[in-house]
mmCIF file of C-alpha atoms and ligand atoms in Angstrom:
data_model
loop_
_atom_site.group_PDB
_atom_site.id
_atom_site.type_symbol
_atom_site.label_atom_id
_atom_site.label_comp_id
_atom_site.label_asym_id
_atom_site.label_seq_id
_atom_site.Cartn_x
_atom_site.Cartn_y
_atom_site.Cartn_z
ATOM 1 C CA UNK D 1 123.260 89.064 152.845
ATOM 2 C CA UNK D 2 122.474 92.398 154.151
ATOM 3 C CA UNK D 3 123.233 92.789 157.695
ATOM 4 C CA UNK D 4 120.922 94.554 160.415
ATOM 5 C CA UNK D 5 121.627 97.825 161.698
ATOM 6 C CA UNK D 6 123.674 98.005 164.856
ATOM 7 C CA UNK D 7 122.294 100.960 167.244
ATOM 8 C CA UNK D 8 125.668 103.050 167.547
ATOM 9 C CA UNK D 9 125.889 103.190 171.777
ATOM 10 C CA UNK D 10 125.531 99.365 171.831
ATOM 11 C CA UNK D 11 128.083 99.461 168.969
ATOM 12 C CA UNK D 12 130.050 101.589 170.640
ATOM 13 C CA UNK D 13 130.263 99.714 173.750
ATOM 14 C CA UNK D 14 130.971 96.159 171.598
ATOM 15 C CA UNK D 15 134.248 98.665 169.964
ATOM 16 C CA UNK D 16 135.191 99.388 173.396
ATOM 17 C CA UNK D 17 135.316 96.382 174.854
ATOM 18 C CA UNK D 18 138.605 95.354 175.677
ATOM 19 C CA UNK D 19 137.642 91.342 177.981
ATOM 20 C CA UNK D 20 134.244 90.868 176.391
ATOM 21 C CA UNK D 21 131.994 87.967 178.524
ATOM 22 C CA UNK D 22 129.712 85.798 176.158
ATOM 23 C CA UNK D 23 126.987 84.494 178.243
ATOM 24 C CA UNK D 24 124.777 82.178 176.288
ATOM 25 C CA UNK D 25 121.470 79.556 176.390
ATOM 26 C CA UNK D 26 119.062 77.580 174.701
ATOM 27 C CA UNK D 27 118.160 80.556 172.158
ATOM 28 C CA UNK D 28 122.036 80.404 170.819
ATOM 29 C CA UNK D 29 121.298 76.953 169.179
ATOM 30 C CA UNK D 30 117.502 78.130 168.457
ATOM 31 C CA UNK D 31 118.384 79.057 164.938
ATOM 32 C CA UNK D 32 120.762 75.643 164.327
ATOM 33 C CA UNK D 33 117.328 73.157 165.171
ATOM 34 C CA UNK D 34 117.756 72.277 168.630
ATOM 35 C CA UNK D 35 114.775 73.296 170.591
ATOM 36 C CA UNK D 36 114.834 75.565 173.843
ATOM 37 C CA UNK D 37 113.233 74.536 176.838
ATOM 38 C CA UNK D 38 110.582 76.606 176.667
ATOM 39 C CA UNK D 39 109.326 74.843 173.254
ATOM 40 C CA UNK D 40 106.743 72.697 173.265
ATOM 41 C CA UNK D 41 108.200 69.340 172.871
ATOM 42 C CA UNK D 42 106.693 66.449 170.371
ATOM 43 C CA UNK D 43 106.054 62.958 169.914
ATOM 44 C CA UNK D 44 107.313 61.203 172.978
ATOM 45 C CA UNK D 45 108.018 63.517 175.135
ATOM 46 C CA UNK D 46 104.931 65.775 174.665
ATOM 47 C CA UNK D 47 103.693 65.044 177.634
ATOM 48 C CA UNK D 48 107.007 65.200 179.636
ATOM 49 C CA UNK D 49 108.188 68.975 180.746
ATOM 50 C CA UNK D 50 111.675 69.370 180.444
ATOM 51 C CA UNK D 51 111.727 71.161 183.975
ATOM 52 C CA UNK D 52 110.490 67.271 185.173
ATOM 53 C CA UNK D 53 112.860 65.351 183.154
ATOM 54 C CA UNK D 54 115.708 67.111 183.872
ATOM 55 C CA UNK D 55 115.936 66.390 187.630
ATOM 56 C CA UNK D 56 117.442 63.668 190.129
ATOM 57 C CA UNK D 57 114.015 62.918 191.090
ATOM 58 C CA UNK D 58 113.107 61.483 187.422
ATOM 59 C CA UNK D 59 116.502 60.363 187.277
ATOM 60 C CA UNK D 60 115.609 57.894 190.658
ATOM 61 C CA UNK D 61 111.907 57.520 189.723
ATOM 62 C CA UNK D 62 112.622 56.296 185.526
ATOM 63 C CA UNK D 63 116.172 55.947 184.852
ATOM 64 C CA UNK D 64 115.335 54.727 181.398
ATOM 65 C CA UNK D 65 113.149 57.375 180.469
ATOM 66 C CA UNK D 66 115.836 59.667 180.902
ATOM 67 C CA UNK D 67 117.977 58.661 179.196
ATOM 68 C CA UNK D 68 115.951 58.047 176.380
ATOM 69 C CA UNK D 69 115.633 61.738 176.875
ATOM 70 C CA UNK D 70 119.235 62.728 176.680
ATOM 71 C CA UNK D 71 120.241 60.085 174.200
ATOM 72 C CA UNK D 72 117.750 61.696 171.680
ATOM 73 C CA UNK D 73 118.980 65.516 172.268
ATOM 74 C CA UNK D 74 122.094 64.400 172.163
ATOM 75 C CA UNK D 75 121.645 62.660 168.337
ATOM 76 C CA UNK D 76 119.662 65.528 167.226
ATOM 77 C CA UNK D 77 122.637 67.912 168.289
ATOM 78 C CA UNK D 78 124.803 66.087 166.223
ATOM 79 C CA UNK D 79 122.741 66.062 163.441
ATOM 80 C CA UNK D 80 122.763 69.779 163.432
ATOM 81 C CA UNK D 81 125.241 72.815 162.423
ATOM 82 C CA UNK D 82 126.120 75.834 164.299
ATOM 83 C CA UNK D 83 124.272 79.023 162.905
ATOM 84 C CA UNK D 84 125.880 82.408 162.135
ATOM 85 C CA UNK D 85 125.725 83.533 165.683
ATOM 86 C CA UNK D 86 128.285 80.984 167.058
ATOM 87 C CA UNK D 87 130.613 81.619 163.706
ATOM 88 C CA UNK D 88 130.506 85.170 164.657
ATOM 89 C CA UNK D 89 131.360 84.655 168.297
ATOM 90 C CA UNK D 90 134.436 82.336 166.902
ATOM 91 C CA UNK D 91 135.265 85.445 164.665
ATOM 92 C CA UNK D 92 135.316 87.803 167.490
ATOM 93 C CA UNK D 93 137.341 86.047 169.943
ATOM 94 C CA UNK D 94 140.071 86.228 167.180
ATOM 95 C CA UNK D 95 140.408 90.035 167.682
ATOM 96 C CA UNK D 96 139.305 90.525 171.443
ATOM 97 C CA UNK D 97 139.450 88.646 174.358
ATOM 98 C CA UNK D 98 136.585 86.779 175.489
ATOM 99 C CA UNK D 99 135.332 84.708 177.400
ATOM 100 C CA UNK D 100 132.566 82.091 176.515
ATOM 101 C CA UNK D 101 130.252 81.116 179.194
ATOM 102 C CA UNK D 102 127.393 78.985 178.220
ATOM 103 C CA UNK D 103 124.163 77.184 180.070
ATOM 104 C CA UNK D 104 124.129 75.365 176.704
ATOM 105 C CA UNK D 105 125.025 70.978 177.067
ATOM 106 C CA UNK D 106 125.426 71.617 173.300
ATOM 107 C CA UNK D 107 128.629 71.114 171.057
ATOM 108 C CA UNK D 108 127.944 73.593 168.793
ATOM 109 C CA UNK D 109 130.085 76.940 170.363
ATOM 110 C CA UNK D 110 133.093 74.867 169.792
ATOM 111 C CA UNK D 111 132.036 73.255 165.988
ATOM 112 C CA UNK D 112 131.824 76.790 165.303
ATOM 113 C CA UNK D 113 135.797 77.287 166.572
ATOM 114 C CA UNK D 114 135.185 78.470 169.876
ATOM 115 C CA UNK D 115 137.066 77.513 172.971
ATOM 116 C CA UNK D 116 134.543 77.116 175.681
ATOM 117 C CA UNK D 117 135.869 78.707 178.853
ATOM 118 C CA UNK D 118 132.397 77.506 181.001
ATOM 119 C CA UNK D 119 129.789 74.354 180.523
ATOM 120 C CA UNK D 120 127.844 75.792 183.392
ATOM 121 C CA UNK D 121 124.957 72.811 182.923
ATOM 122 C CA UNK D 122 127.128 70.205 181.925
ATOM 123 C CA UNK D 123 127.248 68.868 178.408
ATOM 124 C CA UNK D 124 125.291 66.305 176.177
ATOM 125 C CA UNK D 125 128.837 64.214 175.708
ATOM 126 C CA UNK D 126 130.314 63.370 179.090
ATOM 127 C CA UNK D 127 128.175 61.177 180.664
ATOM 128 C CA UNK D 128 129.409 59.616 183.785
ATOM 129 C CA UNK D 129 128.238 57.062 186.389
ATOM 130 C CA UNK D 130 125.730 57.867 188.691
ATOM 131 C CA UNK D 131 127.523 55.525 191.715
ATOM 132 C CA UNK D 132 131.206 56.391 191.135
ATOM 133 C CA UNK D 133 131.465 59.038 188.395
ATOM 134 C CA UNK D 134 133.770 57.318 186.747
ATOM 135 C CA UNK D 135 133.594 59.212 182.883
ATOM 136 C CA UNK D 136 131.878 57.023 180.058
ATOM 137 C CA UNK D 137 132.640 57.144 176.205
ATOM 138 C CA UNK D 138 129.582 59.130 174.468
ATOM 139 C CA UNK D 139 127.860 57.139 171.724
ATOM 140 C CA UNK D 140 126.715 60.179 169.874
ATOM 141 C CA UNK D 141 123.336 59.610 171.258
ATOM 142 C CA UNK D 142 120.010 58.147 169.014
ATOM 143 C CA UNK D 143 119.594 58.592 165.118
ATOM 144 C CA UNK D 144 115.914 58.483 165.169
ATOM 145 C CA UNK D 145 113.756 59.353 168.349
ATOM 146 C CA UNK D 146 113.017 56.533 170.274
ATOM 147 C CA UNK D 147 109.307 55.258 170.813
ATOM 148 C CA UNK D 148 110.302 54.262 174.245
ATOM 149 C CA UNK D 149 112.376 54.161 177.431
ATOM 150 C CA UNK D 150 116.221 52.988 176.327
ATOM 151 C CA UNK D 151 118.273 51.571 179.238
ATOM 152 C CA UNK D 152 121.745 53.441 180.594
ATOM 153 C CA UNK D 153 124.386 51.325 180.323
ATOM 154 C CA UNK D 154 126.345 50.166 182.929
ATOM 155 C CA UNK D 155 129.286 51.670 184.046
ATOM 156 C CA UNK D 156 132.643 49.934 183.070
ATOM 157 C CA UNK D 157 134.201 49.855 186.220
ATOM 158 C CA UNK D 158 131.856 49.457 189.084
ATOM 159 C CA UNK D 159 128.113 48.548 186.977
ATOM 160 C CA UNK D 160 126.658 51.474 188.147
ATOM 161 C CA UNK D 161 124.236 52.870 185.611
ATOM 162 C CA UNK D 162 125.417 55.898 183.281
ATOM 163 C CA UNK D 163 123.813 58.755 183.820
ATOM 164 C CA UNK D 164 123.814 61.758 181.249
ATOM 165 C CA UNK D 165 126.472 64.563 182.240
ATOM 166 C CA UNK D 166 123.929 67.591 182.264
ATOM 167 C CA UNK D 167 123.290 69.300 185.244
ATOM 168 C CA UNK D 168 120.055 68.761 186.705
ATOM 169 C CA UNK D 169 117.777 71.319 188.221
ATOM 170 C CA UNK D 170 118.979 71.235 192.226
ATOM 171 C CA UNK D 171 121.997 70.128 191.240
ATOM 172 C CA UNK D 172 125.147 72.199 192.179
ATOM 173 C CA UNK D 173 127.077 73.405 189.277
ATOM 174 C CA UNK D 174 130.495 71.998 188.502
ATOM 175 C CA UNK D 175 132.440 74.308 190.862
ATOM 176 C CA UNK D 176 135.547 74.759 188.278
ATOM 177 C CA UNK D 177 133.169 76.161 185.576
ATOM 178 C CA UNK D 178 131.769 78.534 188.162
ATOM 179 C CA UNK D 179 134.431 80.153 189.420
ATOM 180 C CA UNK D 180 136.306 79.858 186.117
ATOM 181 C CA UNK D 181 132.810 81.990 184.850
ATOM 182 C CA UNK D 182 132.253 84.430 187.807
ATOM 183 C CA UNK D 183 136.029 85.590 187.823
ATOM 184 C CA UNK D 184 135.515 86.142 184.511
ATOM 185 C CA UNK D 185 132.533 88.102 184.798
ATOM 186 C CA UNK D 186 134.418 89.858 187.773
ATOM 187 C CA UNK D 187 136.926 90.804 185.188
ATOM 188 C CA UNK D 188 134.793 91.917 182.333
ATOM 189 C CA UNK D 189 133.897 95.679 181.067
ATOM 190 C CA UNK D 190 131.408 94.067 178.722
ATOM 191 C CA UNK D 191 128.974 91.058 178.865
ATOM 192 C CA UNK D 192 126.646 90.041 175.629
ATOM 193 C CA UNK D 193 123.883 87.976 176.992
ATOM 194 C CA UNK D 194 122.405 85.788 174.323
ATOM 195 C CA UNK D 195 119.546 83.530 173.899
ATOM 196 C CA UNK D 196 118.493 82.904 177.974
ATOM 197 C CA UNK D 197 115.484 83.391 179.688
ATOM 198 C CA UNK D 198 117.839 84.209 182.433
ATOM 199 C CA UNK D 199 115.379 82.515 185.166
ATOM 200 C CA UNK D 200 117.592 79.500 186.237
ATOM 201 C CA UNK D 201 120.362 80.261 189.268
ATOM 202 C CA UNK D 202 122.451 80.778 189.896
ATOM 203 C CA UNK D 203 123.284 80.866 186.305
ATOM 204 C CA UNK D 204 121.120 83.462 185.676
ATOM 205 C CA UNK D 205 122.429 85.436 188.213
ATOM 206 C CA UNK D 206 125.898 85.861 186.303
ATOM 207 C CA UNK D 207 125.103 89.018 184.122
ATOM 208 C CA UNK D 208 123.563 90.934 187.100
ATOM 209 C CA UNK D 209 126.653 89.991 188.892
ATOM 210 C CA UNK D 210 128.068 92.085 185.684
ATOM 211 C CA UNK D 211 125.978 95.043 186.331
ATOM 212 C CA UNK D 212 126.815 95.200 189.708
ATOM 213 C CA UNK D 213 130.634 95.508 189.140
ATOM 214 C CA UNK D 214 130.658 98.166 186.711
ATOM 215 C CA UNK D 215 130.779 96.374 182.868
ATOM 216 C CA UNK D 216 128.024 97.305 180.212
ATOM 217 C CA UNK D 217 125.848 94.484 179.736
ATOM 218 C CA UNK D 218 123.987 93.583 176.056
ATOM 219 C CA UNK D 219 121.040 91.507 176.150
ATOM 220 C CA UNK D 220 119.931 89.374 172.543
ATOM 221 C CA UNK D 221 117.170 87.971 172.652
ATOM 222 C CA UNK D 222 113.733 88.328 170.386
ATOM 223 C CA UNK D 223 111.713 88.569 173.485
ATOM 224 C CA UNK D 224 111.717 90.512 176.643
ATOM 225 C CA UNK D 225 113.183 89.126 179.551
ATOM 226 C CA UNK D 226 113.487 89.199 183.103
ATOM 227 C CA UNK D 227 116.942 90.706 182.799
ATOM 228 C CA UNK D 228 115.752 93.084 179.617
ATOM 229 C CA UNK D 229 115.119 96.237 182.281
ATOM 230 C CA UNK D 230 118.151 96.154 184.113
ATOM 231 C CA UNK D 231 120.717 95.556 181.265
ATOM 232 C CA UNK D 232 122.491 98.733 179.021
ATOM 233 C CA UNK D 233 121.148 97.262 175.669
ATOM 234 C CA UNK D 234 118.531 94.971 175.330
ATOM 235 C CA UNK D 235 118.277 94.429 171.655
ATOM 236 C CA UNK D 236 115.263 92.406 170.311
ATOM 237 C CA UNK D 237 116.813 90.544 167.517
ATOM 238 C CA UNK D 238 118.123 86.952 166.904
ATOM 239 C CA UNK D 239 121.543 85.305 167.857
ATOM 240 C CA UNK D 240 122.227 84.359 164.057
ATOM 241 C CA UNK D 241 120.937 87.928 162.925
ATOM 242 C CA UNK D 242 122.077 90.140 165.720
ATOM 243 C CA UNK D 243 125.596 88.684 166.184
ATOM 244 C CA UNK D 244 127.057 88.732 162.911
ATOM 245 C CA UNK D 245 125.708 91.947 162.335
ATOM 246 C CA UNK D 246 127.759 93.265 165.644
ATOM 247 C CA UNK D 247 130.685 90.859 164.833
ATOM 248 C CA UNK D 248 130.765 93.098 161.387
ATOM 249 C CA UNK D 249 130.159 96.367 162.645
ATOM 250 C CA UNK D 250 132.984 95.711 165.273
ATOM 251 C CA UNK D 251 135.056 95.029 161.915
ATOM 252 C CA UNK D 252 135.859 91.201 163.021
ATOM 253 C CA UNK D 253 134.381 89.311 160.357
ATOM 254 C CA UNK D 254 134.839 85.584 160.566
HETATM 255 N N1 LIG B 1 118.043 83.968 169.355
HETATM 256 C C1 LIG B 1 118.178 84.456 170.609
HETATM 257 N N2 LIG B 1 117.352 84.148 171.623
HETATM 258 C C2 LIG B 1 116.339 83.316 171.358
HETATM 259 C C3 LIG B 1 116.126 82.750 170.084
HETATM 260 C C4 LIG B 1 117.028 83.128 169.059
HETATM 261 N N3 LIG B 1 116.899 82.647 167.814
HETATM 262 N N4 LIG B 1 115.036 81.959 170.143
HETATM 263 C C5 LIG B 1 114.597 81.989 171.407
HETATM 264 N N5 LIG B 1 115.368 82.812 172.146
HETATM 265 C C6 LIG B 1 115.264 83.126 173.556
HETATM 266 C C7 LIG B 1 113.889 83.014 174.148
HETATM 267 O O1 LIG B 1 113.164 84.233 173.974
HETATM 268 C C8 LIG B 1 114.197 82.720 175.612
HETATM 269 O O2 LIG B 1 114.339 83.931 176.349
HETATM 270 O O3 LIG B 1 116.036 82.172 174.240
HETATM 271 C C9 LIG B 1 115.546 82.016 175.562
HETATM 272 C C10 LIG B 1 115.512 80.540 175.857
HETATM 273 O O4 LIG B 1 115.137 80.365 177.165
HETATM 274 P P1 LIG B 1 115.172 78.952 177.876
HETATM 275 O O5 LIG B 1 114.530 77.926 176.989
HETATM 276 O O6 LIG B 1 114.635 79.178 179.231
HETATM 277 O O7 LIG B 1 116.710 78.570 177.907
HETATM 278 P P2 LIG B 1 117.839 78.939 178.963
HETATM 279 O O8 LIG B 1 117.686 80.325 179.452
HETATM 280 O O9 LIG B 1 119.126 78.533 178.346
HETATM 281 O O10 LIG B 1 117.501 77.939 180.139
HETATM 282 C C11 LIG B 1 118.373 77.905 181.233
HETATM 283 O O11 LIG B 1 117.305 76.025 182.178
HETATM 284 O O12 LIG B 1 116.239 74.146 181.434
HETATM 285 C C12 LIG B 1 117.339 74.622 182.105
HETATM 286 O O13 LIG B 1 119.520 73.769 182.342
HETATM 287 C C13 LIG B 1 118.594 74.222 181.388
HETATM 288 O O14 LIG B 1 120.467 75.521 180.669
HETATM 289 C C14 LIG B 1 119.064 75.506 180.770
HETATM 290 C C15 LIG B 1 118.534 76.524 181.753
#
């Protein structure tokens, strides 16, 4: 397939590069079928905002409904492949290094090969217990989409219920992955920012944190965002058009 043209300074920058940070978000698994949060959702859940369900608050209020939630995403993640975008990040971390932080709960960074330095949010398969945190097996979430609530099961060790192992808005981050991610960013002459809004902290406070300390900073994303005016490239492409086509011109093919 022919491959987009690369503008040369952002090119030139990617060449450069010698500790590259990936920072990545919903619109990095846009392309592979899982919907961002910003999509309208369907069936079930169309009258649910994801900005609702994914808080302690629903969590207290309708256990089972969230995780109902979570057990679908998590069975339609499964169900789905990682685009060209994460098989070009793979490909690249091959020839530079990089570090790969990601507000994704997705799998699909490392079925594409990539060692994920940073789950900022959590992930789809580690739930845990909501009274003792003891870890629970995943059961590769729901086949089909449920038509209604679906209870958590109960923790093996104390009964608790099982709670889904995404991070919930007001939730603190999981302080490893933070400071494992801002050292990195610390460390960085170059961050490629792909597929966030870049409007949830203090997440989204990472690549201005890049900025700030000196590195170039590469935005992909189809659509302007809040971060679009204060980054070196903003490039309005996709993740599984714009990365191969840098992954390439940077002569790291996967
Ligand atoms: N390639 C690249 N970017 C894309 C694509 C694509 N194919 N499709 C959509 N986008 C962009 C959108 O333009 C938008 O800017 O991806 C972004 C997705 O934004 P959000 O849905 O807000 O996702 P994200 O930024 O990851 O959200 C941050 O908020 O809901 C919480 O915890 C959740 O981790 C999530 C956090």
């Amino acid at each position: 397939m022919d491959q987009i043209a690369v503008d040369p300074a952002l090119l030139e920058a990617a060449r450069a590069a010698r500790r590259v940070v990936v920072f990545s978000g919903a619109g990095m698994s846009a392309e592979s079928g899982v919907p961002t949060f910003r999509d309208a959702q369907t069936g079930l859940w169309e009258r649910f905002d994801p900005a609702e369900l994914a808080t302690p608050q629903a969590w207290e209020t309708d256990p089972a409904l969230v995780w109902a939630w979570y057990q679908w995403r998590t069975g339609l993640v499964r169900h789905v492949q990682p685009n060209d975008g994460h098989r070009a990040l793979a490909a690249w971390a091959r020839r530079v290094p990089m570090t790969l932080v990601t507000q994704n709960v997705d799998d699909l960074h490392e079925r594409a090969g990539s060692e994920v330095a940073a789950h900022l949010h959590g992930s789809l398969f580690t739930p845990r217990c909501s009274v003792c945190s003891a870890p629970h097996p995943s059961d590769g979430g729901l086949d089909v989409e449920p038509t209604g609530p679906v209870a958590p099961p109960a923790c093996a060790r104390c009964g608790g219920d099982v709670r889904p192992g995404a991070v919930w808005f007001g939730e603190a981050l999981p302080e490893d992955a933070w400071t494992r991610a801002a050292d990195a960013v610390d460390a960085c002459d170059l961050m490629v920012v792909v597929g966030t809004s870049a409007v949830v902290y203090p997440a989204a406070g990472l690549p201005r944190r890049a900025v700030e300390s000196g590195a170039t900073v590469i935005e992909i994303n189809p659509e302007a965002t809040d971060l679009s005016p204060l980054v070196h490239h903003s490039w309005r492409t996709t993740a599984a058009v714009g990365l191969p086509a840098l992954v390439a011109a940077v002569g790291a093919n996967p």
